[in-house]
PDB file with one MODEL, atoms N, CA, C and O in Angstrom:
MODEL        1
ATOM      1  N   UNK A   1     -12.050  55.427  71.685  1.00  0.00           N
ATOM      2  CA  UNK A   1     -12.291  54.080  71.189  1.00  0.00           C
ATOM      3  C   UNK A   1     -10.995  53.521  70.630  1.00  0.00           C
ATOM      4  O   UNK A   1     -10.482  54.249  69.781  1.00  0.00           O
ATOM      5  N   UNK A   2     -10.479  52.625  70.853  1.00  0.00           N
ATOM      6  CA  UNK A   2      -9.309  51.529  70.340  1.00  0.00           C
ATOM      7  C   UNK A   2      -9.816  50.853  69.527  1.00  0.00           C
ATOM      8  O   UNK A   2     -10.854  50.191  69.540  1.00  0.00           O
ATOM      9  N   UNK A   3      -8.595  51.125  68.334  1.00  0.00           N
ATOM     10  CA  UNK A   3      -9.291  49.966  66.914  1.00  0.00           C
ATOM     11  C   UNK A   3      -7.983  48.845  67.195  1.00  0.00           C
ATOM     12  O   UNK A   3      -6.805  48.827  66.837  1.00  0.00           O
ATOM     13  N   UNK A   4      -8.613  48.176  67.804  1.00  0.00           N
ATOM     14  CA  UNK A   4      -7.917  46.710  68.026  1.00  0.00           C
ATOM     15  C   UNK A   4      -8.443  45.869  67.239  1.00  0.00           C
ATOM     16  O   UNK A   4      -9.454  46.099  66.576  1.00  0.00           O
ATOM     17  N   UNK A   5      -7.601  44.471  67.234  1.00  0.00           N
ATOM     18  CA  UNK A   5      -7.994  43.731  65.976  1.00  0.00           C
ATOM     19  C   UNK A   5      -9.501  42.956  67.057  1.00  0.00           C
ATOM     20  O   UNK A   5     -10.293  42.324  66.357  1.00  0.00           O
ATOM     21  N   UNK A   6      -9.727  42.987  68.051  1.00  0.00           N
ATOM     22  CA  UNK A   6     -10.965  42.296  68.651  1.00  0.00           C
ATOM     23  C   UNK A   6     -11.883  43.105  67.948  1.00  0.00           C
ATOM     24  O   UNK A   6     -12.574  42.499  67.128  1.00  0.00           O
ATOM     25  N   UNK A   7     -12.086  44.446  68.072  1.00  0.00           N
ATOM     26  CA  UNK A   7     -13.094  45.318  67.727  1.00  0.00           C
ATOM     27  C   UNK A   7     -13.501  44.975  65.953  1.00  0.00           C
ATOM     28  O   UNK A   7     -14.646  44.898  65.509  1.00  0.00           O
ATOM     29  N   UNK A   8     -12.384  44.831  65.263  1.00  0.00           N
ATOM     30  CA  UNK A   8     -12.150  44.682  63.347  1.00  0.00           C
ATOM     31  C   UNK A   8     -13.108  43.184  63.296  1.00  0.00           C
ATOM     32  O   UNK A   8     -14.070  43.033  62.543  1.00  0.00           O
ATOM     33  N   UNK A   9     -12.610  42.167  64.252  1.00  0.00           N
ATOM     34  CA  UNK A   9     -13.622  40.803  64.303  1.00  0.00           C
ATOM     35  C   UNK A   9     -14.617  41.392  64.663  1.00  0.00           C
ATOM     36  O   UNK A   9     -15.399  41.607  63.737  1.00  0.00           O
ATOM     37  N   UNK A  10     -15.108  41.960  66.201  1.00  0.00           N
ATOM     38  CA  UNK A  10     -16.768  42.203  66.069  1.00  0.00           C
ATOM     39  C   UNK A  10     -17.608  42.518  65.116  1.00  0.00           C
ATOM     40  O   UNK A  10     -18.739  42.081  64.905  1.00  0.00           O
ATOM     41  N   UNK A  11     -16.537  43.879  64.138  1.00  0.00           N
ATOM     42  CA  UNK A  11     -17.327  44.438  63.037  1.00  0.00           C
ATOM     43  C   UNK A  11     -17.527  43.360  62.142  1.00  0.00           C
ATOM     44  O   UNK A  11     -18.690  42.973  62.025  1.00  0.00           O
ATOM     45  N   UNK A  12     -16.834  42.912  61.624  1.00  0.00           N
ATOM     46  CA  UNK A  12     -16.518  41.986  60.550  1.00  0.00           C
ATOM     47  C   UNK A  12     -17.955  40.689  60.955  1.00  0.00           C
ATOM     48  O   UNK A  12     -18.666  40.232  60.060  1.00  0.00           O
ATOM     49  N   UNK A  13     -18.137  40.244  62.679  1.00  0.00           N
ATOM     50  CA  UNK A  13     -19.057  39.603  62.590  1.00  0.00           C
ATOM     51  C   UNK A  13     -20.427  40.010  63.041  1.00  0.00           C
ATOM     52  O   UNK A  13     -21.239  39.245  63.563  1.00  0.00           O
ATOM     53  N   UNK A  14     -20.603  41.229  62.803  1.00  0.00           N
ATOM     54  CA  UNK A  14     -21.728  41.973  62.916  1.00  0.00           C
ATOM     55  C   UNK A  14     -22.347  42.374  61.426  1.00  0.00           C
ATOM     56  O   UNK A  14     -23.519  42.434  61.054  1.00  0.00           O
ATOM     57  N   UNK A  15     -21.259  42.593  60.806  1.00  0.00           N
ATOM     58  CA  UNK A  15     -21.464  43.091  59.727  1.00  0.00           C
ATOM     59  C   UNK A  15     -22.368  41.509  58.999  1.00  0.00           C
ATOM     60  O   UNK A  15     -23.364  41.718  58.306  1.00  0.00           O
ATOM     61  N   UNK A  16     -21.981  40.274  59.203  1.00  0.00           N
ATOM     62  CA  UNK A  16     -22.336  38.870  58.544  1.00  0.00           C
ATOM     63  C   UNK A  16     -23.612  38.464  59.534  1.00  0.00           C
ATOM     64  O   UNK A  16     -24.237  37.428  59.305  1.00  0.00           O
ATOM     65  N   UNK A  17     -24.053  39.546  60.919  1.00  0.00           N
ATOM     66  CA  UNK A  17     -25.475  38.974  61.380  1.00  0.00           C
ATOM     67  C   UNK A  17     -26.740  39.657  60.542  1.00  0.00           C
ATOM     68  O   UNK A  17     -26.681  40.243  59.461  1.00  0.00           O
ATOM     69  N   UNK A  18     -27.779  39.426  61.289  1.00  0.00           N
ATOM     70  CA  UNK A  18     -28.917  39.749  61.078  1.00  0.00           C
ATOM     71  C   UNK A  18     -29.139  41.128  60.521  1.00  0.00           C
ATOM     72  O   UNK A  18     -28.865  42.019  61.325  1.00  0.00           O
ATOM     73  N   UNK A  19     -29.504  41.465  59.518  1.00  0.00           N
ATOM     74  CA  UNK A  19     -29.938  43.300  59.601  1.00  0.00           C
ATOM     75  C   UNK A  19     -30.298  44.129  60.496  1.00  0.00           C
ATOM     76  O   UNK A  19     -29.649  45.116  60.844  1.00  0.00           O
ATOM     77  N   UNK A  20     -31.236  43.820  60.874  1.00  0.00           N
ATOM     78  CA  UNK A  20     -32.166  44.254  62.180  1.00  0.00           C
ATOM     79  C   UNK A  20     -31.349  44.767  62.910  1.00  0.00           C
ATOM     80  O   UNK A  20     -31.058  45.956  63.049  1.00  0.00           O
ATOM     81  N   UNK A  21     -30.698  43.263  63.720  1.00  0.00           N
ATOM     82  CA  UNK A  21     -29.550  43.125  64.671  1.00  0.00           C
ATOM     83  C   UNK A  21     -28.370  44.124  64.419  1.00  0.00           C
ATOM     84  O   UNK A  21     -27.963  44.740  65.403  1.00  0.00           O
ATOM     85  N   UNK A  22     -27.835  44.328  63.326  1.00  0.00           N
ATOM     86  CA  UNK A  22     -26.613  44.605  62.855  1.00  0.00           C
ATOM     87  C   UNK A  22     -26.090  45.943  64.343  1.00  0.00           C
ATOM     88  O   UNK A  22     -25.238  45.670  65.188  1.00  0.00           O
ATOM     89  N   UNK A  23     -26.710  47.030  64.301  1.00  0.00           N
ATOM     90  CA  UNK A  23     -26.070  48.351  65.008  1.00  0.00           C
ATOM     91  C   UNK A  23     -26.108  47.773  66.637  1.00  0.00           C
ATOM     92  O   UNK A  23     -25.165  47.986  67.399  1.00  0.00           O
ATOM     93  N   UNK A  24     -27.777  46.740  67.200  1.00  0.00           N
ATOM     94  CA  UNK A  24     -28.054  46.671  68.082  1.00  0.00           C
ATOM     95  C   UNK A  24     -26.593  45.578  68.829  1.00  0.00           C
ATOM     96  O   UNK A  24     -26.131  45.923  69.917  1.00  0.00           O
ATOM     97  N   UNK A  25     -26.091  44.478  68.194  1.00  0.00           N
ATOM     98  CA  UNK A  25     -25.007  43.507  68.179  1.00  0.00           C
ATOM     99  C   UNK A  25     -24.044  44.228  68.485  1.00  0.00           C
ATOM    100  O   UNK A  25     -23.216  43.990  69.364  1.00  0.00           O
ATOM    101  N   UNK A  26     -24.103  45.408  67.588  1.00  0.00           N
ATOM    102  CA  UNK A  26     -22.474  45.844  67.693  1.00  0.00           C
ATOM    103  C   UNK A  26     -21.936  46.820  68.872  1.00  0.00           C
ATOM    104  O   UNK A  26     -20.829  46.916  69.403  1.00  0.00           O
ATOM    105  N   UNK A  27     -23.309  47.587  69.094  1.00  0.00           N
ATOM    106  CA  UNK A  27     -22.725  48.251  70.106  1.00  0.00           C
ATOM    107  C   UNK A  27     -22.857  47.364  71.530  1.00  0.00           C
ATOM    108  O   UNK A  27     -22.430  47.760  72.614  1.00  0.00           O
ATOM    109  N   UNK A  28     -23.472  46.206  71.323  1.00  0.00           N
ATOM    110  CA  UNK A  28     -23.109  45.475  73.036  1.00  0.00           C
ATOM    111  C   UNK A  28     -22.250  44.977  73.146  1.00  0.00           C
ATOM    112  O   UNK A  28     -21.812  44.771  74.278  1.00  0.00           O
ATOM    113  N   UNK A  29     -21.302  44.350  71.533  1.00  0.00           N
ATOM    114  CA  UNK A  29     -20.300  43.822  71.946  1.00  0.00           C
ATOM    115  C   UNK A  29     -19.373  45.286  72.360  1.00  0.00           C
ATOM    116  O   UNK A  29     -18.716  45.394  73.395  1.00  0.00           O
ATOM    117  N   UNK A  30     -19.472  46.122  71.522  1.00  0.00           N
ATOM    118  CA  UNK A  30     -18.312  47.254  72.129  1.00  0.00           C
ATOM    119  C   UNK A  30     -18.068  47.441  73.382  1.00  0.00           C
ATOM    120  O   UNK A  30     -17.034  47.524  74.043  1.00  0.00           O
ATOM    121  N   UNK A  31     -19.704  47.524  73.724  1.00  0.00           N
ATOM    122  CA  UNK A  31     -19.539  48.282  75.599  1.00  0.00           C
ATOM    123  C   UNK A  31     -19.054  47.099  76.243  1.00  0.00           C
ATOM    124  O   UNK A  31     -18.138  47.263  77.048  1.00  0.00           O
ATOM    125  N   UNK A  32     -19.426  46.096  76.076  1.00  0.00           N
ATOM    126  CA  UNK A  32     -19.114  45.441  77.165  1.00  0.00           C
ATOM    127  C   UNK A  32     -17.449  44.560  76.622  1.00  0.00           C
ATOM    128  O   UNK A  32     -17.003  43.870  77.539  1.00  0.00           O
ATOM    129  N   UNK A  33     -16.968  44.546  75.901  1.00  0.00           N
ATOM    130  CA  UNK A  33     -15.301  44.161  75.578  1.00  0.00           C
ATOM    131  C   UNK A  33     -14.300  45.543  75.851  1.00  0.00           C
ATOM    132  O   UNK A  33     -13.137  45.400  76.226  1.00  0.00           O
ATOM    133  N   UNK A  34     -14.852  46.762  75.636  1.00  0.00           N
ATOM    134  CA  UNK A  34     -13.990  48.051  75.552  1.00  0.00           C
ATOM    135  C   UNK A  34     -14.470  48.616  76.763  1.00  0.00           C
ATOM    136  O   UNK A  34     -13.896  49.669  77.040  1.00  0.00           O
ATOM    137  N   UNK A  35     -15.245  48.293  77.487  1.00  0.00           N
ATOM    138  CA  UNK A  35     -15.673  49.173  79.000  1.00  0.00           C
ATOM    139  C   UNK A  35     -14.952  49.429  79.468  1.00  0.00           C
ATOM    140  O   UNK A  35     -14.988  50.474  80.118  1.00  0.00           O
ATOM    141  N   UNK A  36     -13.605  48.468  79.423  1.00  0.00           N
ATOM    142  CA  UNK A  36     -12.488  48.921  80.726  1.00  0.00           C
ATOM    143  C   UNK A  36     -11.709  49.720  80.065  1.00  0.00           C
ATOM    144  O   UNK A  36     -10.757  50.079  80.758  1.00  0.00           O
ATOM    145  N   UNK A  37     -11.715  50.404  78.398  1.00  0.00           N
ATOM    146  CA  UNK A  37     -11.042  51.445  78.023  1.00  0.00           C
ATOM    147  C   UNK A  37     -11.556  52.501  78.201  1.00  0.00           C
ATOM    148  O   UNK A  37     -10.841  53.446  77.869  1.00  0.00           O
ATOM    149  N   UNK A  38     -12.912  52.855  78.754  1.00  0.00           N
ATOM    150  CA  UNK A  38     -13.815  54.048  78.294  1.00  0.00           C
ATOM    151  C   UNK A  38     -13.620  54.625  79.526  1.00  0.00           C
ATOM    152  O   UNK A  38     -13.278  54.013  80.538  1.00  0.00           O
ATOM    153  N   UNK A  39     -13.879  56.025  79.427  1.00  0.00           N
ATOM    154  CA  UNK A  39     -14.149  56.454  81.083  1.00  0.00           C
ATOM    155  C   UNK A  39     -15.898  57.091  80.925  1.00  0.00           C
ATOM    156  O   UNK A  39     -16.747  57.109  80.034  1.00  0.00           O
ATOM    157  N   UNK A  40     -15.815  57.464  82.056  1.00  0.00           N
ATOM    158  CA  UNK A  40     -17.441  57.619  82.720  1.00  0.00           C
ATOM    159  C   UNK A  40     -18.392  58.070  81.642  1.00  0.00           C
ATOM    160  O   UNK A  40     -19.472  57.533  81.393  1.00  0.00           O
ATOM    161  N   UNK A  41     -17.903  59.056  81.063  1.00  0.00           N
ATOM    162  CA  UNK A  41     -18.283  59.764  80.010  1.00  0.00           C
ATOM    163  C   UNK A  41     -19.317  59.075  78.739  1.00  0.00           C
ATOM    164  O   UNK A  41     -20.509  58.963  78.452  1.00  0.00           O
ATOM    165  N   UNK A  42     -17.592  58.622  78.090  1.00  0.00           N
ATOM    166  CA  UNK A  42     -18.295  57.878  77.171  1.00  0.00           C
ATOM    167  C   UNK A  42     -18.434  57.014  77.376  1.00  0.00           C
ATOM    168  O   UNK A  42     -19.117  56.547  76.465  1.00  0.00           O
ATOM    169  N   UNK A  43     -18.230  56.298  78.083  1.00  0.00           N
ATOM    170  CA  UNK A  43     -19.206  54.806  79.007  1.00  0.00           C
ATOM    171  C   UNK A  43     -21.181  55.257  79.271  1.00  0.00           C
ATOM    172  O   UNK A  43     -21.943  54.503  78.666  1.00  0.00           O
ATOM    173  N   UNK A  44     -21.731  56.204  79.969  1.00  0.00           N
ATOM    174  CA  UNK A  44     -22.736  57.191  79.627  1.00  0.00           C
ATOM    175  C   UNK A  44     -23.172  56.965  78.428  1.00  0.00           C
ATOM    176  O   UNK A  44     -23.781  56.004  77.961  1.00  0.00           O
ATOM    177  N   UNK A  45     -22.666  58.307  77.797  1.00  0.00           N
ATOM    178  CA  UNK A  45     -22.870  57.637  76.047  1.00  0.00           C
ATOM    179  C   UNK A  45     -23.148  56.568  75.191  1.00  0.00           C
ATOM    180  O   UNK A  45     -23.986  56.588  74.290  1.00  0.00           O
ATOM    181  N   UNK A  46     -22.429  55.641  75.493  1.00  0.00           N
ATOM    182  CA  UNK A  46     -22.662  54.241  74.861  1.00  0.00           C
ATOM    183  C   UNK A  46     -23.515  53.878  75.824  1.00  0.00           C
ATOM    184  O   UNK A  46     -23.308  52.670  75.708  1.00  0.00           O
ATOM    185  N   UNK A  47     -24.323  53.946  76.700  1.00  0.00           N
ATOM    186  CA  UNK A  47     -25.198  53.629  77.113  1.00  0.00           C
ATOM    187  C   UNK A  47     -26.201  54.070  77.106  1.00  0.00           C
ATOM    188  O   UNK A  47     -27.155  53.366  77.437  1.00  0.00           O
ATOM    189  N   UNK A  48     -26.340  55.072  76.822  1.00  0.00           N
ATOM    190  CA  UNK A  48     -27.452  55.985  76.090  1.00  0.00           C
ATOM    191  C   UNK A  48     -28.143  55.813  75.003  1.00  0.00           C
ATOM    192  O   UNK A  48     -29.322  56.136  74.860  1.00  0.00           O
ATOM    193  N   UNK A  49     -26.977  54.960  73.661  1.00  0.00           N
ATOM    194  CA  UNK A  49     -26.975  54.759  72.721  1.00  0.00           C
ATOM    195  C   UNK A  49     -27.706  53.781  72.307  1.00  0.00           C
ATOM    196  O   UNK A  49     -28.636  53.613  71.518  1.00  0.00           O
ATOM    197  N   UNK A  50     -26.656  52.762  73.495  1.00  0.00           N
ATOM    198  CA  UNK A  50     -27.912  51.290  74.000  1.00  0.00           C
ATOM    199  C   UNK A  50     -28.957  51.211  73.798  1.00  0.00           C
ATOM    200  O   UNK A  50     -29.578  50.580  72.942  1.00  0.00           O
ATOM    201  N   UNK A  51     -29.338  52.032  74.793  1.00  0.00           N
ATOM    202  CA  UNK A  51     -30.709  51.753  74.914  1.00  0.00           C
ATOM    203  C   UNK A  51     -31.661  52.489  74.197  1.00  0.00           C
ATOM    204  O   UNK A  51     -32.790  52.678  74.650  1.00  0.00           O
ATOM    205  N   UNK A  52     -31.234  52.982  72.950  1.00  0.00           N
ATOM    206  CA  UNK A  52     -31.829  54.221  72.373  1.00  0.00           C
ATOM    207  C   UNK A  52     -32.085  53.463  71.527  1.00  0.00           C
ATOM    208  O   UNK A  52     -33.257  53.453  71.151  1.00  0.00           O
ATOM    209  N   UNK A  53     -30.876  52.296  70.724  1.00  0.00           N
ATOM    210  CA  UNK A  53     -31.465  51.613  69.806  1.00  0.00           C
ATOM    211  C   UNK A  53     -32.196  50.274  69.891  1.00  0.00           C
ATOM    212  O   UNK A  53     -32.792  49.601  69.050  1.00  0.00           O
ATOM    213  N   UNK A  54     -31.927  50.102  71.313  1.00  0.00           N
ATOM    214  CA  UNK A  54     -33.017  48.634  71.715  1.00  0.00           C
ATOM    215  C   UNK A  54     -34.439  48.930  71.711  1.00  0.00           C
ATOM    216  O   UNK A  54     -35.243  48.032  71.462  1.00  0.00           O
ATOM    217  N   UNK A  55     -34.723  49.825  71.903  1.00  0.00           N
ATOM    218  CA  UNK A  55     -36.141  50.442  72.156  1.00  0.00           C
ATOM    219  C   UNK A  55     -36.779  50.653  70.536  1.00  0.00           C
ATOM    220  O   UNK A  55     -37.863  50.237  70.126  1.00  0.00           O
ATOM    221  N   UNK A  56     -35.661  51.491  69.717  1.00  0.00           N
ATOM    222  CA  UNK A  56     -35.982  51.498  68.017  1.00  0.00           C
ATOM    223  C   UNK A  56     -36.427  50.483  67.499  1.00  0.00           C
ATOM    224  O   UNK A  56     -37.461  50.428  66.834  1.00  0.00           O
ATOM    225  N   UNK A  57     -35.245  49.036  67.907  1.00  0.00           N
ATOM    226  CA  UNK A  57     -35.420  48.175  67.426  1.00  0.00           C
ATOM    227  C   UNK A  57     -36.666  47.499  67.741  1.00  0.00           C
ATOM    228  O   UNK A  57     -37.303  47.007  66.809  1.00  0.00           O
ATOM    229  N   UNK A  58     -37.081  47.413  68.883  1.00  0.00           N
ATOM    230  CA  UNK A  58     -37.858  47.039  69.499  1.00  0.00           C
ATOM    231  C   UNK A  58     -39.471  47.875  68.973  1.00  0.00           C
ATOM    232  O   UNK A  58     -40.579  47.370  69.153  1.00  0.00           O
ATOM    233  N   UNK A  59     -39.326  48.646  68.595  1.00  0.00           N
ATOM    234  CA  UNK A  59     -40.300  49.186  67.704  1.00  0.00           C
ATOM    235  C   UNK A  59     -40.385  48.815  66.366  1.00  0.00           C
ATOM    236  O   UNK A  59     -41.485  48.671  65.834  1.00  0.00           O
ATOM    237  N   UNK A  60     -39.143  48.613  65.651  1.00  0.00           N
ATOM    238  CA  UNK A  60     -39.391  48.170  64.062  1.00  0.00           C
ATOM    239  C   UNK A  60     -39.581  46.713  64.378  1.00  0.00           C
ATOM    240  O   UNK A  60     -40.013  46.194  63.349  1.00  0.00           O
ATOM    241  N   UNK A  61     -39.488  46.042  65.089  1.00  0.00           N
ATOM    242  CA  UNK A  61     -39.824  44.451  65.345  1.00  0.00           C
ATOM    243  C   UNK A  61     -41.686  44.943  65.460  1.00  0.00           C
ATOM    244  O   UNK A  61     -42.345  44.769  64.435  1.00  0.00           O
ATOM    245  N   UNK A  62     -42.280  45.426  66.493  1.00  0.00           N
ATOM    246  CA  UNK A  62     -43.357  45.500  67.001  1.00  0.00           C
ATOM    247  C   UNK A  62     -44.409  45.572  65.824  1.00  0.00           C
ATOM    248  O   UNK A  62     -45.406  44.852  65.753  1.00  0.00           O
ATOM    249  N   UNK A  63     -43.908  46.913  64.560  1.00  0.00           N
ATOM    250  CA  UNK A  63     -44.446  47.555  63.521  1.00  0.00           C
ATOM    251  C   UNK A  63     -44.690  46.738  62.520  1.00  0.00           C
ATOM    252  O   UNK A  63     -45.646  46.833  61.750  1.00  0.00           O
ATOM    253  N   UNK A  64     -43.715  45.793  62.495  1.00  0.00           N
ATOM    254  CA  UNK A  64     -43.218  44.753  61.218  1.00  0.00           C
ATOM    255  C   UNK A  64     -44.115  43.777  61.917  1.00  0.00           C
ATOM    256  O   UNK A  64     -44.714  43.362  60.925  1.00  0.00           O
ATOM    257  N   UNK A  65     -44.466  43.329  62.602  1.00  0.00           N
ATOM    258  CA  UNK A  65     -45.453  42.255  62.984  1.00  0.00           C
ATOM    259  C   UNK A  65     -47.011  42.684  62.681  1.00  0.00           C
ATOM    260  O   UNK A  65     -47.801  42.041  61.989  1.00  0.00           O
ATOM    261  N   UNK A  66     -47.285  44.019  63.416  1.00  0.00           N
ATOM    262  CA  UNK A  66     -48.548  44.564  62.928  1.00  0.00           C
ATOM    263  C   UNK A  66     -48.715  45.097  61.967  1.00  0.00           C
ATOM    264  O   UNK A  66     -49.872  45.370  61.646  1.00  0.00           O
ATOM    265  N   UNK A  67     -48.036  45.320  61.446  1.00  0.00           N
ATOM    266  CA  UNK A  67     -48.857  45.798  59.510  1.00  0.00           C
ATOM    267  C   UNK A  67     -48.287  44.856  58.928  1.00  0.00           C
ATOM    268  O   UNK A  67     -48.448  44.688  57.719  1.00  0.00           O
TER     269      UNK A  67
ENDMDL
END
């Protein structure tokens, strides 16, 4: 991972979104601005990650509506 100053803004405006949002925001901006640094691997990984927490999220949204 490269700590470039693009990546210090994402955090910085992830950190000022939504709660909820906060981890789900940050890792799409990563993958998809840093993809062309990653190789297969951890490209995989962060996609794994993806979708590991869209689905979470997507459950604490679901939970928080019904109770």
């Amino acid at each position: 991972m490269r700590c470039d100053p693009t990546f210090s803004l994402l955090f910085v405006y992830c950190l000022s979104s939504h709660p909820i949002l906060f981890v789900y925001s940050c890792l799409l901006s990563v993958l998809f601005l840093h993809i062309v640094f990653l190789n297969c691997i951890v490209f995989i990984i962060y996609l794994f990650l993806f979708f590991f927490y869209f689905f979470y999220i997507a459950v604490v949204l679901i939970l928080s509506y019904v109770t």
